[in-house]
Coordinates of C-alpha atoms in Angstrom, one line a residue:
M610 CA 70.3 71.8 94.3
P611 CA 69.8 68.7 92.1
T612 CA 72.5 67.8 89.7
P613 CA 71.8 69.2 86.2
S614 CA 71.8 67.2 83.0
R615 CA 74.8 68.2 80.9
R616 CA 74.5 68.1 77.1
F617 CA 75.3 69.9 73.9
A618 CA 72.5 72.3 72.8
G619 CA 70.3 70.8 70.2
L620 CA 67.1 71.9 68.4
R621 CA 65.2 72.1 71.8
E622 CA 67.8 74.2 73.6
T623 CA 68.9 76.4 70.6
G624 CA 67.5 80.0 70.8
T625 CA 66.7 79.8 74.6
L626 CA 68.0 82.7 76.7
C627 CA 70.4 81.7 79.4
P628 CA 68.8 83.1 82.7
H629 CA 72.2 84.0 84.0
C630 CA 73.8 86.0 81.1
Q631 CA 70.7 86.6 78.9
I632 CA 72.5 85.3 75.8
E633 CA 70.8 82.9 73.5
L634 CA 72.1 79.3 73.4
R635 CA 73.6 78.2 70.1
T636 CA 73.6 74.8 68.6
G637 CA 76.5 72.8 70.1
D638 CA 77.0 75.0 73.3
D639 CA 77.9 73.2 76.5
T640 CA 74.5 73.3 78.2
A641 CA 73.2 72.5 81.7
V642 CA 69.5 71.5 82.0
C643 CA 68.0 71.9 85.4
A644 CA 66.4 68.7 86.7
K645 CA 63.9 70.6 88.7
C646 CA 62.5 73.3 86.4
G647 CA 63.9 72.1 83.0
S648 CA 65.6 75.4 82.3
S649 CA 68.5 75.4 79.8
Q650 CA 71.5 77.6 80.5
H651 CA 75.3 77.7 79.8
W652 CA 77.2 75.1 81.7
D653 CA 79.8 77.7 82.7
C654 CA 77.1 80.1 83.9
W655 CA 75.6 77.2 86.1
Q656 CA 79.0 76.5 87.6
S657 CA 79.9 80.2 88.2
S658 CA 76.5 80.9 89.8
D659 CA 76.4 77.6 91.7
G660 CA 73.1 76.5 90.4
C661 CA 70.1 77.3 88.2
G662 CA 69.4 80.9 87.4
S663 CA 65.7 80.5 86.5
Y664 CA 63.0 82.5 88.3
E665 CA 61.5 79.3 89.8
C666 CA 64.8 78.0 91.2
S667 CA 66.6 81.2 92.1
T668 CA 65.1 82.6 95.3
G669 CA 67.2 85.7 95.0
R670 CA 65.1 86.9 92.0
R671 CA 61.8 86.6 93.8
P672 CA 60.3 89.8 95.3
G673 CA 60.4 89.7 99.1
P674 CA 57.9 91.3 101.5
R675 CA 57.9 95.1 101.5
N676 CA 57.9 97.4 104.5
G677 CA 55.9 100.6 104.6
D678 CA 52.6 101.8 103.3
V679 CA 50.7 99.8 100.6
L680 CA 48.5 101.6 98.1
R681 CA 45.1 99.9 97.9
V682 CA 42.6 100.6 95.2
S683 CA 38.9 99.8 95.9
L684 CA 36.0 99.3 93.5
D685 CA 34.6 102.7 94.4
D686 CA 37.9 104.3 93.5
L687 CA 37.7 102.6 90.1
D688 CA 34.2 103.8 89.5
Q689 CA 35.2 107.4 90.2
A690 CA 38.2 107.2 87.7
R691 CA 38.0 109.4 84.6
P692 CA 39.8 108.8 81.3
L693 CA 42.7 111.1 80.4
P694 CA 42.0 113.9 77.9
V695 CA 42.8 113.1 74.2
S696 CA 45.8 115.1 72.9
R697 CA 45.0 117.5 70.1
P698 CA 47.2 118.4 67.2
T699 CA 48.7 121.9 67.3
F700 CA 47.2 122.7 63.8
A701 CA 44.0 121.9 62.0
V702 CA 44.1 118.8 59.8
G703 CA 43.3 119.8 56.2
P704 CA 44.7 119.8 52.7
I705 CA 48.4 120.0 52.5
P706 CA 49.5 123.3 51.1
I707 CA 50.4 123.2 47.4
S708 CA 54.0 124.3 48.2
L709 CA 54.5 121.2 50.4
R710 CA 53.3 118.6 47.8
L711 CA 55.7 116.4 45.9
D712 CA 56.0 117.0 42.2
D713 CA 54.5 113.6 41.5
D714 CA 51.3 114.5 43.4
R715 CA 50.5 117.6 41.4
D716 CA 47.0 118.0 40.0
D717 CA 46.3 116.2 36.8
S718 CA 45.2 119.5 35.3
T719 CA 48.8 120.7 35.4
P720 CA 50.1 120.5 31.7
R721 CA 53.0 118.1 31.1
T722 CA 55.9 119.3 29.0
W723 CA 58.0 117.4 26.5
N724 CA 61.5 116.2 27.5
K725 CA 63.5 118.2 24.9
L726 CA 66.6 116.1 25.5
A727 CA 64.6 113.0 24.5
I728 CA 63.4 114.6 21.3
A729 CA 67.0 115.7 20.4
A730 CA 68.3 112.2 21.1
L731 CA 65.7 110.7 18.7
I732 CA 66.4 113.2 15.9
L733 CA 70.2 112.7 16.1
S734 CA 69.9 108.9 16.2
L735 CA 67.8 109.0 13.1
L736 CA 70.4 111.2 11.4
G737 CA 73.1 108.8 12.4
A738 CA 72.1 106.3 9.7
P739 CA 72.9 108.5 6.7
L740 CA 75.5 110.7 8.4
F741 CA 78.2 108.2 9.2
G742 CA 77.0 107.4 12.7
V743 CA 78.5 110.4 14.5
P744 CA 75.1 111.8 15.4
G745 CA 74.2 108.4 16.7
L746 CA 76.9 108.7 19.3
I747 CA 75.6 112.1 20.4
G748 CA 72.1 110.6 20.4
I749 CA 73.2 107.9 22.8
V750 CA 74.6 110.4 25.2
L751 CA 71.5 112.7 25.1
G752 CA 69.2 109.7 25.4
A753 CA 71.0 108.5 28.6
V754 CA 70.9 112.1 30.1
A755 CA 67.2 112.4 29.2
L756 CA 66.4 109.1 31.0
A757 CA 68.4 110.2 34.0
K758 CA 66.6 113.5 34.3
H759 CA 63.1 112.4 33.2
S760 CA 60.3 113.4 35.5
R761 CA 56.6 112.3 35.6
R762 CA 55.7 115.9 34.8
Q763 CA 57.4 115.4 31.4
K764 CA 56.4 113.5 28.3
G765 CA 58.9 111.6 26.2
L766 CA 60.1 108.6 28.2
G767 CA 59.5 106.3 25.2
V768 CA 61.1 108.8 22.9
A769 CA 64.2 108.9 25.0
I770 CA 64.4 105.0 25.1
T771 CA 63.9 104.9 21.3
G772 CA 66.6 107.5 20.7
L773 CA 69.0 105.6 22.9
L774 CA 68.4 102.2 21.2
L775 CA 68.5 103.7 17.7
G776 CA 71.8 105.4 18.5
I777 CA 73.3 102.1 19.7
A778 CA 72.0 100.4 16.5
D779 CA 73.5 103.2 14.4
C780 CA 77.0 102.7 15.9
I781 CA 76.9 98.9 15.6
A782 CA 75.8 99.1 12.0
W783 CA 78.5 101.6 11.0
V784 CA 81.2 99.5 12.8
I785 CA 80.2 96.5 10.7
V786 CA 80.1 98.6 7.5
L787 CA 83.5 100.1 8.1
A788 CA 85.0 96.8 9.0
F789 CA 84.0 95.5 5.6
Y790 CA 84.9 98.7 3.8
F791 CA 88.4 99.1 5.3
E792 CA 89.2 95.4 5.5
A793 CA 92.9 94.7 5.2
P794 CA 93.7 94.6 1.5
G795 CA 96.0 91.6 1.8
L796 CA 93.9 89.7 -0.9
A797 CA 93.4 92.7 -3.1
I798 CA 96.9 93.0 -4.5
S799 CA 97.8 92.3 -8.1
L800 CA 98.1 88.6 -9.0
D801 CA 101.1 89.4 -11.2
E802 CA 103.2 89.7 -8.0
F803 CA 102.9 85.9 -7.4
E804 CA 105.2 84.8 -10.2
P805 CA 107.7 82.0 -9.0
D806 CA 111.4 82.1 -9.7
P807 CA 111.8 80.8 -13.3
A808 CA 115.4 79.6 -12.5
A809 CA 114.1 77.4 -9.7
L810 CA 111.4 75.9 -11.9
K811 CA 114.0 74.8 -14.5
Q812 CA 115.8 72.7 -11.9
L813 CA 112.7 70.6 -11.0
P814 CA 112.3 66.9 -11.9
P815 CA 109.9 66.5 -14.9
H816 CA 107.0 65.1 -12.8
I817 CA 107.1 68.0 -10.3
A818 CA 107.7 70.6 -13.0
R819 CA 104.6 69.5 -14.9
S820 CA 102.6 69.7 -11.6
M821 CA 103.8 73.2 -11.0
A822 CA 103.0 74.3 -14.6
A823 CA 99.4 72.9 -14.1
N824 CA 98.8 75.0 -11.0
V825 CA 96.9 78.2 -11.3
L826 CA 96.0 81.0 -8.8
V827 CA 92.3 81.9 -8.6
H828 CA 91.2 85.3 -7.3
S829 CA 87.5 85.6 -6.5
A830 CA 85.6 88.8 -5.7
A831 CA 81.9 89.1 -4.6
E832 CA 80.0 92.3 -4.0
W833 CA 76.9 93.0 -1.9
G834 CA 76.1 96.6 -2.6
R835 CA 79.1 98.6 -1.3
L836 CA 80.4 95.5 0.6
R837 CA 83.1 93.5 -1.1
G838 CA 84.6 90.1 -0.2
E839 CA 87.7 88.7 -1.8
G840 CA 89.5 85.4 -1.6
L841 CA 92.4 83.4 -3.1
G842 CA 92.4 79.8 -4.1
S843 CA 94.1 77.3 -6.3
G844 CA 93.2 75.3 -9.4
V845 CA 94.6 72.6 -11.7
V846 CA 94.8 72.9 -15.5
L847 CA 93.1 69.8 -17.0
R848 CA 93.1 70.6 -20.7
I849 CA 94.4 73.4 -23.0
K850 CA 92.6 73.6 -26.3
D851 CA 92.1 76.5 -28.7
A852 CA 94.1 78.9 -26.4
T853 CA 91.6 78.1 -23.6
A854 CA 92.3 76.2 -20.4
L855 CA 89.8 74.0 -18.6
I856 CA 90.6 74.2 -14.8
V857 CA 89.2 72.3 -11.8
T858 CA 88.9 74.0 -8.5
N859 CA 86.7 73.9 -5.4
R860 CA 83.2 75.3 -5.6
H861 CA 83.7 77.3 -2.4
V862 CA 86.5 79.2 -4.2
V863 CA 84.1 80.4 -7.0
D864 CA 80.7 80.4 -5.3
P865 CA 80.3 82.9 -2.4
A866 CA 77.0 81.3 -1.4
F867 CA 78.6 77.9 -0.9
G868 CA 79.0 77.8 2.9
E869 CA 79.4 75.3 5.6
N870 CA 76.0 73.8 4.9
N871 CA 77.0 72.8 1.4
Q872 CA 73.9 73.6 -0.5
P873 CA 73.0 70.5 -2.7
D874 CA 71.3 72.6 -5.4
V875 CA 73.2 73.6 -8.4
P876 CA 73.1 77.4 -8.6
A877 CA 72.9 79.7 -11.6
L878 CA 76.4 80.0 -13.0
N879 CA 75.9 83.8 -13.6
K880 CA 75.6 84.3 -9.9
M881 CA 79.2 83.1 -9.2
A882 CA 81.9 85.4 -7.9
K883 CA 83.9 87.5 -10.3
L884 CA 87.0 85.5 -11.2
E885 CA 90.5 86.3 -12.3
V886 CA 92.9 83.4 -12.9
K887 CA 96.7 83.6 -13.2
L888 CA 98.5 80.9 -15.0
L889 CA 102.3 80.4 -15.0
G890 CA 104.0 82.9 -17.1
Q891 CA 101.1 85.2 -17.9
A892 CA 99.1 88.0 -16.3
A893 CA 95.8 87.4 -14.7
H894 CA 92.8 87.0 -17.0
P895 CA 89.0 87.0 -16.3
A896 CA 87.6 83.5 -16.0
S897 CA 84.1 82.0 -16.0
V898 CA 82.5 79.0 -14.3
V899 CA 81.2 76.4 -16.7
W900 CA 80.1 73.6 -14.3
V901 CA 79.6 72.9 -10.6
A902 CA 79.3 69.4 -9.1
P903 CA 75.8 68.3 -7.9
G904 CA 74.8 67.2 -4.4
G905 CA 76.9 69.8 -2.6
I906 CA 80.2 68.2 -3.7
D907 CA 82.9 70.9 -3.5
L908 CA 84.1 70.8 -7.1
A909 CA 83.8 73.2 -10.1
L910 CA 85.2 73.7 -13.6
I911 CA 86.2 77.1 -14.9
R912 CA 87.6 78.4 -18.3
V913 CA 90.3 81.0 -18.9
A914 CA 92.3 82.2 -21.9
V915 CA 95.9 81.1 -22.3
T916 CA 98.5 83.4 -23.7
A917 CA 101.7 81.9 -22.4
I918 CA 103.6 78.8 -23.3
E919 CA 104.5 77.8 -19.7
P920 CA 101.2 76.4 -18.6
Q921 CA 100.7 72.6 -19.0
A922 CA 97.8 70.2 -18.3
A923 CA 98.2 67.8 -15.4
E924 CA 98.4 64.1 -16.0
W925 CA 96.3 61.4 -14.4
D926 CA 95.1 57.8 -14.6
D927 CA 91.4 57.0 -15.0
V928 CA 91.8 54.2 -12.4
P929 CA 94.7 55.1 -10.1
T930 CA 96.2 52.8 -7.6
L931 CA 96.0 54.4 -4.1
T932 CA 97.7 52.7 -1.2
I933 CA 97.8 53.9 2.4
G934 CA 101.4 55.0 3.1
D935 CA 102.2 56.1 -0.4
D936 CA 104.2 59.3 -0.8
V937 CA 102.2 62.2 -2.1
F938 CA 102.8 66.0 -2.6
A939 CA 100.5 69.0 -2.9
V940 CA 100.9 72.0 -5.1
G941 CA 98.9 75.2 -4.5
N942 CA 98.9 78.8 -3.2
P943 CA 98.8 78.7 0.6
H944 CA 98.0 82.2 2.0
G945 CA 98.7 83.6 -1.5
L946 CA 102.2 82.1 -1.8
G947 CA 101.9 80.9 -5.3
W948 CA 103.2 77.6 -6.7
S949 CA 104.2 76.1 -3.3
L950 CA 104.9 72.4 -2.8
T951 CA 104.4 70.3 0.4
R952 CA 105.0 66.7 0.9
G953 CA 103.4 64.0 3.0
S954 CA 101.8 60.6 2.8
L955 CA 98.5 59.0 2.0
S956 CA 97.2 58.5 5.5
Q957 CA 93.8 56.9 4.8
M958 CA 91.0 56.5 2.3
R959 CA 87.5 57.6 3.6
L960 CA 84.0 57.7 2.3
N961 CA 81.5 60.6 2.5
D962 CA 77.9 60.8 1.3
F963 CA 76.8 64.0 -0.4
S964 CA 73.1 63.9 -1.0
G965 CA 73.3 60.3 -2.2
H966 CA 76.6 60.7 -4.0
E967 CA 79.2 58.4 -2.3
T968 CA 82.5 60.2 -2.6
R969 CA 86.0 58.9 -1.8
I970 CA 88.1 61.2 0.3
I971 CA 91.9 61.1 0.6
Q972 CA 93.3 61.8 4.1
T973 CA 96.9 63.1 3.8
S974 CA 99.6 64.4 6.1
A975 CA 100.8 66.9 3.4
A976 CA 100.4 70.4 4.7
I977 CA 97.2 72.1 3.4
N978 CA 96.4 75.7 4.3
P979 CA 93.9 78.4 3.3
G980 CA 94.7 79.2 -0.4
N981 CA 95.5 75.5 -1.2
S982 CA 91.8 74.9 -1.8
G983 CA 91.3 73.6 -5.4
G984 CA 94.9 72.7 -5.8
G985 CA 96.2 69.3 -6.8
L986 CA 97.3 66.3 -4.8
Y987 CA 99.7 64.1 -6.7
D988 CA 101.3 60.7 -6.3
K989 CA 105.0 60.2 -6.3
A990 CA 105.0 59.9 -10.1
G991 CA 103.3 63.3 -10.5
K992 CA 99.9 61.9 -11.5
L993 CA 96.9 63.9 -10.2
I994 CA 95.0 61.9 -7.6
G995 CA 92.9 64.5 -5.7
I996 CA 91.7 68.0 -5.3
N997 CA 92.8 69.6 -2.0
T998 CA 89.6 70.7 -0.2
W999 CA 89.7 70.7 3.6
T1000 CA 92.2 70.9 6.5
K1001 CA 91.8 70.6 10.2
D1002 CA 92.2 73.6 12.4
K1003 CA 95.9 73.9 13.0
R1004 CA 95.3 75.0 16.6
M1005 CA 93.9 71.6 17.3
A1006 CA 95.8 69.2 15.0
E1007 CA 98.6 69.0 12.5
G1008 CA 98.9 66.8 9.5
L1009 CA 95.1 66.3 8.9
S1010 CA 94.2 67.4 5.4
F1011 CA 91.7 66.0 3.0
A1012 CA 91.3 65.9 -0.8
I1013 CA 88.4 64.8 -3.0
T1014 CA 89.6 62.0 -5.3
F1015 CA 90.1 63.0 -8.9
T1016 CA 88.0 60.0 -10.0
T1017 CA 85.0 61.7 -8.4
L1018 CA 85.4 64.5 -10.9
L1019 CA 85.8 62.0 -13.8
D1020 CA 82.5 60.3 -12.7
L1021 CA 80.5 63.5 -12.4
A1022 CA 81.8 65.9 -15.1
P1023 CA 79.7 66.0 -18.3
A1024 CA 81.2 64.1 -21.3
E1025 CA 81.5 67.4 -23.2
H1026 CA 84.5 68.3 -21.2
E1027 CA 86.3 65.2 -22.5
L1028 CA 88.2 64.4 -19.3
R1029 CA 88.3 60.6 -19.8
A1030 CA 89.7 61.1 -23.3
K1031 CA 93.2 62.0 -22.1

């Protein structure tokens, strides 16, 4: 027997049946290729069988001569052969009895009935809108059951799907409505509860005491039908004249439509939120918006009656000197905690363009939180230098707060408000 070629099975050998074990060769198998017939087989099978196992090389697989009678068939025998009879079915082939048919193969003349569960699901889902959504939940269940049991003999597949989807829509809508309706009333408490300790205010240095007396708490409420949204912000008294205070705050505190896109158009003032403003030493009074800044700049002026003697107007310089590194402090109402003071430094001066209005922005490390919006940022002498407006998400950064410079308000506010006449 010639020596075989030993190799690892490749594409040519893979899938070939080993003539010894009748198992397919796999890629990478140790393979013997017969030099005589070219047959591929496992190397171990070649060794154990001492040679090639193919039909051509293995003489033991060839049929040997037979002893005994040999059956011979002549041409005459083939001519006399007759075909076998065709087997017949045991029953006649004909229409399948009606009792053996599937339901889906019934005659079209059979009337189709309505799926009553589908109809009930649709009706209950429609009732779920005015009836607090509970029928909508039942409609979802009935719609799902109707779909599961629906047959082609029934009408109402679309009705079941519609009832199911309407029920889901009912539930989602009522969840949203109830979320607004029963929203935590943390902002809906009386503003009279935010009065600071008078004894603590008397111990303050004059420049801080004046800044505290100029701070106000602004409560805004907007309604959309039965839905109501509320918020708390801050403001700074700029002038007190004829028992009326002129206050600066952020536009987003008083305008519910002023969102992240900062609409540049000046809206109708009668469409602003309903406002109540609490000044130091007096109860909350209704307030009105008298001006909003153009170009989407987040500033607004409001007016409110003054009945107490404690409120004072803030002080400022028309042309302040702002230097990076200066000490500053902020006064406002973070999270509704009225008349709170935080300290920091002037981190940087930045520029921002609002629809063609170049605006200077103060970056400060003083802590600014929700509720500080519209409050004052002061230099170390207690002079108003900015209106606190933005803060970075505290989950990502600390000490990144921003205020619009007060000179921006001086440049934009109409002369009738007499802000430069101080």
